[in-house]
Tab-separated table of C-alpha atoms in Angstrom:
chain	number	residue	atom	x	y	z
A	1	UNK	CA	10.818	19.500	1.085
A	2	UNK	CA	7.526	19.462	2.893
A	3	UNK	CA	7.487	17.391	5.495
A	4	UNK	CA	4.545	15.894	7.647
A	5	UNK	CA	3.271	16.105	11.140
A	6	UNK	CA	3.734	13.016	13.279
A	7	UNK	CA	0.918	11.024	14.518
A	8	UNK	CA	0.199	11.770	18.264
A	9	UNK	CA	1.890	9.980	20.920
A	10	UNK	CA	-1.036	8.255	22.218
A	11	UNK	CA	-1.981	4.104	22.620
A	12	UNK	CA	-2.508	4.126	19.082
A	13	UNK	CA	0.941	6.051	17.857
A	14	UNK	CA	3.153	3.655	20.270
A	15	UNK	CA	1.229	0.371	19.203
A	16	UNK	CA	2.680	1.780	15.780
A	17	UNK	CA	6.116	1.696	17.500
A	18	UNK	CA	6.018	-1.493	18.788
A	19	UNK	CA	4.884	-2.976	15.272
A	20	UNK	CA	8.058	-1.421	13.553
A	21	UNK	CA	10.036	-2.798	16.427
A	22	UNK	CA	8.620	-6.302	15.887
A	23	UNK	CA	8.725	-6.065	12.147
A	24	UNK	CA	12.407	-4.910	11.712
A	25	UNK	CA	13.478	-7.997	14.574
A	26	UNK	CA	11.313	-10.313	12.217
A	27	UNK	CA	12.189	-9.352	8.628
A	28	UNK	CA	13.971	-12.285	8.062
A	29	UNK	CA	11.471	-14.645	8.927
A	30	UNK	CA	8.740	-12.823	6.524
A	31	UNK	CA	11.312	-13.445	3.518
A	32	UNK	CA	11.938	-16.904	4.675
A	33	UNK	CA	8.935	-18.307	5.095
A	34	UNK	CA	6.223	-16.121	2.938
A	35	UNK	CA	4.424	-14.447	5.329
A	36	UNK	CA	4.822	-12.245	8.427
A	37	UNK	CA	5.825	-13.589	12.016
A	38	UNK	CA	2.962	-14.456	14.067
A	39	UNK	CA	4.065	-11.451	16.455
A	40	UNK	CA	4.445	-9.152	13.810
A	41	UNK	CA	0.549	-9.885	12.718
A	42	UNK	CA	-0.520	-9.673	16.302
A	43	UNK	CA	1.308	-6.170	16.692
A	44	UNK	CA	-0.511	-5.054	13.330
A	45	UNK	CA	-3.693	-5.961	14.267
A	46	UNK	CA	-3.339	-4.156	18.014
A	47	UNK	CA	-1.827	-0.698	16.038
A	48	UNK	CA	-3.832	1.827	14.903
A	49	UNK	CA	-3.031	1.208	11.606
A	50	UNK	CA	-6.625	-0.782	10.457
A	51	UNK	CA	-8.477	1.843	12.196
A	52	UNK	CA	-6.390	4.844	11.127
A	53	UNK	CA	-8.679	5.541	7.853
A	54	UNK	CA	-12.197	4.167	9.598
A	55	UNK	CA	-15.213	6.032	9.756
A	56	UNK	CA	-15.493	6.911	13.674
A	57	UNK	CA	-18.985	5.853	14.011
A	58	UNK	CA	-17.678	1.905	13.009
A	59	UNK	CA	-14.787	2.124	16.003
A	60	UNK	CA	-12.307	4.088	13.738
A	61	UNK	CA	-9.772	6.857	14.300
A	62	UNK	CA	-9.825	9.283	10.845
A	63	UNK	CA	-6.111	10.337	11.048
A	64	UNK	CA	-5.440	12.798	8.823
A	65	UNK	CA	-3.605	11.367	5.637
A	66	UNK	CA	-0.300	12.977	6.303
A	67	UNK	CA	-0.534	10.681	9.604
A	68	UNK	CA	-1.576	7.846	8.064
A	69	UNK	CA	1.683	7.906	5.277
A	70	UNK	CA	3.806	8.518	7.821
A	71	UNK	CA	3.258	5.784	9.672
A	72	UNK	CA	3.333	3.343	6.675
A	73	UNK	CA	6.637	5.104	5.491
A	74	UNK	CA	7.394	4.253	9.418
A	75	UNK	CA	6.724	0.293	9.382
A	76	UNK	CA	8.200	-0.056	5.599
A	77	UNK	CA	11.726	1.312	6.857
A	78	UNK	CA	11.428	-1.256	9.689
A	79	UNK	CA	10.335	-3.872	7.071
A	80	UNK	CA	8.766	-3.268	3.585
A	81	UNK	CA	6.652	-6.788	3.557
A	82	UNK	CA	5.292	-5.175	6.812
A	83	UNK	CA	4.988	-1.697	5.225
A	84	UNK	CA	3.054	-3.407	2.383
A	85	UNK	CA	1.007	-4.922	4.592
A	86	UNK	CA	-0.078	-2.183	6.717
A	87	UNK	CA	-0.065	0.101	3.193
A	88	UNK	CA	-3.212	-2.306	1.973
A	89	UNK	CA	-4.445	-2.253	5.349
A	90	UNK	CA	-4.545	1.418	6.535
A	91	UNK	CA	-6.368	3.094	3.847
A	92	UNK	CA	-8.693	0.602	3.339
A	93	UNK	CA	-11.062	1.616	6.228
A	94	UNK	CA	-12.174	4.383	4.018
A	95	UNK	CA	-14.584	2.169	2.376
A	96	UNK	CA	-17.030	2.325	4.835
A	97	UNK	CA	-17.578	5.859	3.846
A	98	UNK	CA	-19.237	4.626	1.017
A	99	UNK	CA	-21.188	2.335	3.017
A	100	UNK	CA	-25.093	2.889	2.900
A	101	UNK	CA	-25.885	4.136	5.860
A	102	UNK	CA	-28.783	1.886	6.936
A	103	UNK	CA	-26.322	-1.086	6.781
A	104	UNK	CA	-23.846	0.345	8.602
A	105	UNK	CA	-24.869	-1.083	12.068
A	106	UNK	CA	-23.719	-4.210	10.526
A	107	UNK	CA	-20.296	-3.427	11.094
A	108	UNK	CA	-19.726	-1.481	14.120
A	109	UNK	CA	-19.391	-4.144	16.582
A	110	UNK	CA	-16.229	-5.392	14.860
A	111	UNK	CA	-12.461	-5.175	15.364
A	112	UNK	CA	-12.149	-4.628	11.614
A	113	UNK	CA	-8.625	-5.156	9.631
A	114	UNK	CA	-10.258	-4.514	6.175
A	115	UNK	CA	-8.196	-5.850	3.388
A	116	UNK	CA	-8.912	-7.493	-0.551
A	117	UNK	CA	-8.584	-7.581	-3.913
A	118	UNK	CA	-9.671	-4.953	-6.652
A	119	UNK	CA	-9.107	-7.359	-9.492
A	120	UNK	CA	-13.251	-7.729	-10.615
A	121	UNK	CA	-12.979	-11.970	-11.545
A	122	UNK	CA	-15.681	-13.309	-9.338
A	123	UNK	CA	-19.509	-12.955	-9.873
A	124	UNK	CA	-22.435	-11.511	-7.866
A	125	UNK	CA	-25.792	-12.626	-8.562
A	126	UNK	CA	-28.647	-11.054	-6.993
A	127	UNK	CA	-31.612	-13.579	-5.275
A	128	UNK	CA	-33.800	-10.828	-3.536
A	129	UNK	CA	-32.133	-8.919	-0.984
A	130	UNK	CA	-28.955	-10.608	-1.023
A	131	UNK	CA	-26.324	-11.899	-3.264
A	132	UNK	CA	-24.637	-15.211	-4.411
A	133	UNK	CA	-20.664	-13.979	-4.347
A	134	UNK	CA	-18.174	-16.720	-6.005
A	135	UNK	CA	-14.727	-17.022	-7.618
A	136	UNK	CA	-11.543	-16.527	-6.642
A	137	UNK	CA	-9.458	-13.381	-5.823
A	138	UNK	CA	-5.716	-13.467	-6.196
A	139	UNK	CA	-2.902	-11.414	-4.592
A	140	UNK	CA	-5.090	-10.484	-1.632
A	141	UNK	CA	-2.300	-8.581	0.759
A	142	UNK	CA	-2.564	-9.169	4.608
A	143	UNK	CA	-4.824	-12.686	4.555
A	144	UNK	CA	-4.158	-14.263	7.744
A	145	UNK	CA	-4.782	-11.151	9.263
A	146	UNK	CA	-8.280	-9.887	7.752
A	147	UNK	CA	-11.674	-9.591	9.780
A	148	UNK	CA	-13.069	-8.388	6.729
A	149	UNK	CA	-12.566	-8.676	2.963
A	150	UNK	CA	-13.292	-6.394	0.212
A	151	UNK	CA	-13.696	-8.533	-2.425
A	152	UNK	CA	-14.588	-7.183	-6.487
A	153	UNK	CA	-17.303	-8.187	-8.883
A	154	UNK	CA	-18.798	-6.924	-11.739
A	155	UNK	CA	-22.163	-4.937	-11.403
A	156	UNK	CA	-24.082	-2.812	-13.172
A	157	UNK	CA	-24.913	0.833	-11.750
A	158	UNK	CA	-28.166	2.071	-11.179
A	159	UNK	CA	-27.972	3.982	-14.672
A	160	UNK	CA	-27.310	0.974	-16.444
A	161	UNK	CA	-23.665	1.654	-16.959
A	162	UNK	CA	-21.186	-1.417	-16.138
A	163	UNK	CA	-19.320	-0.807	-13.523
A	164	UNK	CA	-17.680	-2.690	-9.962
A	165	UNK	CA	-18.639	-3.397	-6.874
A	166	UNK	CA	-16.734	-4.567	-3.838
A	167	UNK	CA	-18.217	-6.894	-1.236
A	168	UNK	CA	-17.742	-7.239	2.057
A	169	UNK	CA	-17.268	-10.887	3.411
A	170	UNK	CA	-16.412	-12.330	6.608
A	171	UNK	CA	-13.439	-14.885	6.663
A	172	UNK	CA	-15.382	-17.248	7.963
A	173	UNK	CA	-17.079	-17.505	4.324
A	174	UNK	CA	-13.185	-17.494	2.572
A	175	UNK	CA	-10.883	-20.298	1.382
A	176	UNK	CA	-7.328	-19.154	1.841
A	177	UNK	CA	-4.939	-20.388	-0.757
A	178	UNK	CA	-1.188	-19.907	0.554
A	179	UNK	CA	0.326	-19.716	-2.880
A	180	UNK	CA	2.228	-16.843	-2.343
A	181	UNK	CA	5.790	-17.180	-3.481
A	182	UNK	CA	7.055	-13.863	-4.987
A	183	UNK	CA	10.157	-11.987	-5.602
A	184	UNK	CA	9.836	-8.890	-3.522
A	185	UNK	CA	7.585	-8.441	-0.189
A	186	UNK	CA	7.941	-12.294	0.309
A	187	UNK	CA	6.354	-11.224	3.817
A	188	UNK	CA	3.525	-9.855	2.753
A	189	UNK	CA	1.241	-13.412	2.352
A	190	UNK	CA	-0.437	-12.207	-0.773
A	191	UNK	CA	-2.674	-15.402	-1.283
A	192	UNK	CA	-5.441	-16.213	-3.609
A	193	UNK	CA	-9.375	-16.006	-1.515
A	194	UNK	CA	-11.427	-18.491	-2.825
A	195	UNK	CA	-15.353	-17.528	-1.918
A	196	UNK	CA	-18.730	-19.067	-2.485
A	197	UNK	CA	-21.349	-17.329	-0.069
A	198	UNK	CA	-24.466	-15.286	-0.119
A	199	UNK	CA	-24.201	-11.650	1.277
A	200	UNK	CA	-26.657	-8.931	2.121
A	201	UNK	CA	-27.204	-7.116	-1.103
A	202	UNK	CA	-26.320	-3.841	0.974
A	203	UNK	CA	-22.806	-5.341	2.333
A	204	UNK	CA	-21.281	-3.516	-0.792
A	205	UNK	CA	-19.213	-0.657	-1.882
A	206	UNK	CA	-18.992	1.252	-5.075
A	207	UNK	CA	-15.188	3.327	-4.386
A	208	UNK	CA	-16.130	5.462	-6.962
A	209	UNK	CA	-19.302	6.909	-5.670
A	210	UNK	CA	-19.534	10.096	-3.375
A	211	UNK	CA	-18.823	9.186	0.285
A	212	UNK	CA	-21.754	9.008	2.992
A	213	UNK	CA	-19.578	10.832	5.359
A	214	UNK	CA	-18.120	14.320	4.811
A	215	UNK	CA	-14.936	14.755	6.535
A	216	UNK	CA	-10.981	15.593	5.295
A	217	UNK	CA	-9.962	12.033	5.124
A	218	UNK	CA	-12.994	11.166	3.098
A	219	UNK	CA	-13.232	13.669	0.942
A	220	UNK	CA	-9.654	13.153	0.026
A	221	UNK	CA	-9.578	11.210	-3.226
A	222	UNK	CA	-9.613	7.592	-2.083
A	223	UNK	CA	-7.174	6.399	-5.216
A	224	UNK	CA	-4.748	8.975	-4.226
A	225	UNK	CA	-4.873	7.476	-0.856
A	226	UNK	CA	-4.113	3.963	-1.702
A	227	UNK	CA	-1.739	4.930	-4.340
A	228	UNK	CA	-0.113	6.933	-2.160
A	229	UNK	CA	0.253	4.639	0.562
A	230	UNK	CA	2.119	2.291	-1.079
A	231	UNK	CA	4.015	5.240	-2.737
A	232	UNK	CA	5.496	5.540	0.800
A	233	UNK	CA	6.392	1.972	0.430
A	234	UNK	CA	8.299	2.375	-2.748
A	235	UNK	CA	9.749	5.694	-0.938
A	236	UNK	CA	11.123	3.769	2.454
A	237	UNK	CA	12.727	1.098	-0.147
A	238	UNK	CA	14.892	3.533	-1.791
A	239	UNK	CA	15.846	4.976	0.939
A	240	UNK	CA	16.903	1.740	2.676
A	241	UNK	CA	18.717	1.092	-0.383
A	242	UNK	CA	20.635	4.796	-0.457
A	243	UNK	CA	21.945	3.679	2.897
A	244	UNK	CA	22.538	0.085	2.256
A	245	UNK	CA	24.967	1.055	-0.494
A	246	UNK	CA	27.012	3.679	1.775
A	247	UNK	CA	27.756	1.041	4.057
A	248	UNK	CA	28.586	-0.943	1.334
A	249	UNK	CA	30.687	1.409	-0.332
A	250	UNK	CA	32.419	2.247	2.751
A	251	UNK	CA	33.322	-1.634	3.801
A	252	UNK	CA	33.791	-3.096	0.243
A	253	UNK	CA	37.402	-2.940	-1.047
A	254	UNK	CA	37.858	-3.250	-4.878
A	255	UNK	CA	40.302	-4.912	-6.868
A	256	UNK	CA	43.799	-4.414	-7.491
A	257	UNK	CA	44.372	-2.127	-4.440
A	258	UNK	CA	42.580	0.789	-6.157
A	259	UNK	CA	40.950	1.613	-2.151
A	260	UNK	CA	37.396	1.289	-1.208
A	261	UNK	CA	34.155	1.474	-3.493
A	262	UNK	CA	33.384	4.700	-1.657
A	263	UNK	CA	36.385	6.323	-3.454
A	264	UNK	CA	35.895	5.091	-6.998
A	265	UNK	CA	34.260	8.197	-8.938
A	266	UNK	CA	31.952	5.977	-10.691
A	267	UNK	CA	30.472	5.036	-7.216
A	268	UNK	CA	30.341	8.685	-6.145
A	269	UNK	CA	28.280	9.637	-9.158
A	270	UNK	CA	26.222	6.518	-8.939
A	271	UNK	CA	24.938	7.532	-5.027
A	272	UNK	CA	24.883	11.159	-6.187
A	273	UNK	CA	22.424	10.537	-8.998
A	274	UNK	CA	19.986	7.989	-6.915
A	275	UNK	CA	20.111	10.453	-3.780
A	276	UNK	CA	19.061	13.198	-5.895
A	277	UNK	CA	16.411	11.458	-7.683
A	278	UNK	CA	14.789	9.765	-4.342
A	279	UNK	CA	14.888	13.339	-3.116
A	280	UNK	CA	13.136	14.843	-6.337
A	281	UNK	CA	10.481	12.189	-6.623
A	282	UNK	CA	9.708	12.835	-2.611
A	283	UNK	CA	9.531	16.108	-2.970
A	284	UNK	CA	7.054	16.218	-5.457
A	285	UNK	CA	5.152	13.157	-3.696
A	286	UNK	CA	5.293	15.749	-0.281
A	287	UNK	CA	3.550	18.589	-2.472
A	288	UNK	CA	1.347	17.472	-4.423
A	289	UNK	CA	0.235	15.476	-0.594
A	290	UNK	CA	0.030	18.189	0.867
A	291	UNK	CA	-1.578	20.585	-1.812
A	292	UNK	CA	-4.677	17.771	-2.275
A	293	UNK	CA	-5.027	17.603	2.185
A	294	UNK	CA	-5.331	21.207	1.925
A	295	UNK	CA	-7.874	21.174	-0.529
A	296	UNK	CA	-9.920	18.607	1.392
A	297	UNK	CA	-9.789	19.955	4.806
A	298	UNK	CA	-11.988	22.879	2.850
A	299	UNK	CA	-13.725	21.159	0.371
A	300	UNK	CA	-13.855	19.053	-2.959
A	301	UNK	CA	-10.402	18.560	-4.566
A	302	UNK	CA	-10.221	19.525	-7.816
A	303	UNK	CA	-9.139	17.234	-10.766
A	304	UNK	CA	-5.931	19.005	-11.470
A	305	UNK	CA	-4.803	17.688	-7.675
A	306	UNK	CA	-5.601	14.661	-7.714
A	307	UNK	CA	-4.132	13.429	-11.453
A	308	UNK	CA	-0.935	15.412	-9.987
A	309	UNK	CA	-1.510	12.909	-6.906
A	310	UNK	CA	-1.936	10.064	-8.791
A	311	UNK	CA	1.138	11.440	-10.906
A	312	UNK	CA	3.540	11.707	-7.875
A	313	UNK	CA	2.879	8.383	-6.453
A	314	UNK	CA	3.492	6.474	-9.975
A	315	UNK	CA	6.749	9.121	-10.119
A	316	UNK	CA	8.150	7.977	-6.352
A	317	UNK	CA	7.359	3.889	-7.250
A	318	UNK	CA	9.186	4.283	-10.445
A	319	UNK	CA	11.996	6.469	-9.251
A	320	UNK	CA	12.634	4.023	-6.656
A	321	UNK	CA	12.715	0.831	-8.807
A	322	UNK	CA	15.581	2.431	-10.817
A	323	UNK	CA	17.168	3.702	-8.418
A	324	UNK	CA	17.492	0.254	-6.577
A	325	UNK	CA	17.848	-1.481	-9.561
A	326	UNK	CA	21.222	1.357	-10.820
A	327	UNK	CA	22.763	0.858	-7.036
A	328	UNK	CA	21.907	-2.721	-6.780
A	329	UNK	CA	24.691	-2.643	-10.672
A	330	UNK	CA	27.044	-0.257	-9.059
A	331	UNK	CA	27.310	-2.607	-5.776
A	332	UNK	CA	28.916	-4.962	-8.002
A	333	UNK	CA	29.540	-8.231	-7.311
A	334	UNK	CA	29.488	-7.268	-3.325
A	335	UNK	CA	25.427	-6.577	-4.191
A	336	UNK	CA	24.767	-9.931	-4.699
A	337	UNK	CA	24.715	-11.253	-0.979
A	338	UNK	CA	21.828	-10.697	0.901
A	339	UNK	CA	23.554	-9.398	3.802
A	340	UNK	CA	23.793	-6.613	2.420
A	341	UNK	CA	20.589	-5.357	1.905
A	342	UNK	CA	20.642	-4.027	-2.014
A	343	UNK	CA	19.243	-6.812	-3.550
A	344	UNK	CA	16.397	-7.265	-1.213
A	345	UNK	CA	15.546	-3.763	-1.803
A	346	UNK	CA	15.563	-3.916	-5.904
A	347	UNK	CA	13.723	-7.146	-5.391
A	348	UNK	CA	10.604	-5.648	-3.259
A	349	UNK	CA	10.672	-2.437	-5.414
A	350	UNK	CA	9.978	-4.690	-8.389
A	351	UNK	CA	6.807	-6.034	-6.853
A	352	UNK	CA	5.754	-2.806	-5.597
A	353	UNK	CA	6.053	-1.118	-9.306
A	354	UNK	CA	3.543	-4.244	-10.456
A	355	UNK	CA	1.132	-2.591	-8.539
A	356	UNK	CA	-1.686	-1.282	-10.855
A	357	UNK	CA	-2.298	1.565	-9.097
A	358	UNK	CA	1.145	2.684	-9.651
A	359	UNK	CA	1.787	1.309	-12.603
A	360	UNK	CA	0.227	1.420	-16.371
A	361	UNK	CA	-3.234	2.213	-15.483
A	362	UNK	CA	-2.143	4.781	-12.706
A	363	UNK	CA	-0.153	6.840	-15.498
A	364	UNK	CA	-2.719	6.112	-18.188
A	365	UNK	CA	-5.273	7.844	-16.559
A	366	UNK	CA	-3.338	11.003	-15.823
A	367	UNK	CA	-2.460	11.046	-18.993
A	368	UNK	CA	-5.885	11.310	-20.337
A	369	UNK	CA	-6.514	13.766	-18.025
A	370	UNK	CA	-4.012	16.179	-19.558
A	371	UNK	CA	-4.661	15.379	-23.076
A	372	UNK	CA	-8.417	14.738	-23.360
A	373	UNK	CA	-9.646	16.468	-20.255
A	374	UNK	CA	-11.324	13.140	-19.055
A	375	UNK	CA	-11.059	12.468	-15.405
A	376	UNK	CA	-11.882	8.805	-14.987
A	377	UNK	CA	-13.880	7.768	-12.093
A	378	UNK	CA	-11.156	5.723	-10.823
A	379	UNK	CA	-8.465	8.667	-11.212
């Protein structure tokens, strides 16, 4: 299995390390209480992790992707709300590669933590140069932490054709809704944005246009990105789960004196089968990675790559809801208590798999790649 370079050990790789650290001591209190501890969102906003996919000229760092997954495969072990978290927040500084570039003064002076929702319900209505943006924008990962928000609208393209746009607000101009109260990544503080402002007609993004900036982690297909991202998620949740159920197995005696879980056969085949599909599902997530960084350190990436991407990532998020769900039934009743980790994990895997990059639309379009040779724009 291929496996990735990690991130340098400079200011930004150890702020990385100190956010796992806080993370895993606070992953109780995300569950608890719906949203992260207030240390834990102060040690994501000082990592690297908002800057890690930002243009250079706005303040940002351009890690390569493999870097970038790492380190979100790195906080999710420590705590997959936080993982989540930093999964919406990483990527999303590529955004501003699509930024015109005679706006893009705008935005330099900030310390941006870019997050928002791709779900097109509000409206944008032009008055001259700028625009009225209003409605409201659910499940928008990150909240309390954003400096900016990228939030979607209908528009139509300059051909005509109906398409999206994504604008970028301050908070200042958002109404957070705390109404976050899910199964899974309970941490996370998904909330609703409410927004009624008027924007700069250029403070907008179309993430399917060509990028302003050419360089590897732009020309790298921004979908793939995000879907892979949380990919690693889904990835560091299965794996969390392989090792909760060990320990379980190992400390849980069954009935009538027949020994320890970890000796029952049906057990052994039950780990056996997870482990090897976790390992098959990363393995393909690792090269088809790999194969699409290689092809954008060079140039373009062609179609093929990315729908196997795209593929892979909806693979690994799948792979690792079953998997958590099939350990999470061979735990028995000993899987029901928290302490023991399985049913957290099958719990967050479920939200992560609701995901619509990873889930029908993210297989949908590969799927009419292969059988129609049509590459949607959002592929």
């Amino acid at each position: 299995m291929t496996t990735f370079s990690t991130p340098p050990a400079d200011a930004g790789a150890v702020a990385v390390q100190e956010l796992c650290r806080a993370a895993e001591a606070h992953r109780e209190f995300g569950d608890r209480y719906g949203t992260l501890h207030p240390k834990v969102w102060q040690e994501l906003e000082d990592s690297a992790l908002p800057r890690a996919a930002l243009p250079k000229q706005f303040g940002g760092l351009e890690w390569s992707v493999p870097q970038l997954l790492e380190a979100v495969r790195e906080v999710s072990v420590a705590d997959p709300a936080t993982g989540w978290v930093a999964a919406i927040n990483g990527p999303a500084g590529a955004f501003l590669s699509r930024l015109s570039p005679s706006v893009a003064g705008d935005f330099t002076d900030r310390h941006l933590v870019i997050g928002g929702s791709s779900v097109p319900v509000g409206t944008a209505v032009r008055h001259g140069t700028r625009v009225r943006l209003r409605g409201r924008w659910p499940l928008v990962t990150g909240a309390p932490s954003m400096t900016l928000a990228a939030l979607a609208a209908p528009a139509t393209g300059p051909d005509g054709v109906p398409g999206t746009r994504w604008w970028l607000v301050p908070p200042s101009a958002l109404v957070i809704e705390k109404d976050w109260d899910a199964l899974g990544l309970r941490g996370s503080a998904s909330y609703t944005l409410g927004c009624d402002t008027v924007v700069p007609s250029g403070h907008s993004v179309d993430l399917t246009a060509p990028t302003n900036i050419d360089a590897p982690m732009f020309r790298y297909p921004l979908y793939g990105l995000l879907a892979g991202c949380i990919a690693e998620v889904a990835r560091a949740t299965a794996d969390r789960a392989l090792a909760a159920f060990a320990n379980l197995a190992v400390t849980t005696r069954t009935r009538y004196g027949a020994g320890p879980l970890a000796e029952q056969p049906v057990a052994q085949a039950a780990y056996a089968r997870a482990h090897g599909r976790v390992q098959a599902a990363a393995a393909l997530l690792d090269s088809a990675t790999t194969l699409a960084w290689s092809s954008a350190q060079v140039g373009e990436v062609p179609t093929e790559q990315v729908a196997l991407l795209r593929s892979a990532c909806c693979q690994m998020v799948d792979t690792a809801q079953e998997v958590c769900r099939d350990l999470f039934e061979a735990g028995g009743s000993a899987a029901i208590h928290r302490r023991n980790g399985l049913e957290g994990c099958w719990r967050d895997t479920v939200v992560i798999a609701r995901h619509a990059l990873v889930a029908a639309r993210g297989r949908q379009l590969v799927g009419a790649h292969h059988l129609t040779s049509t590459a949607a724009k959002d592929l």
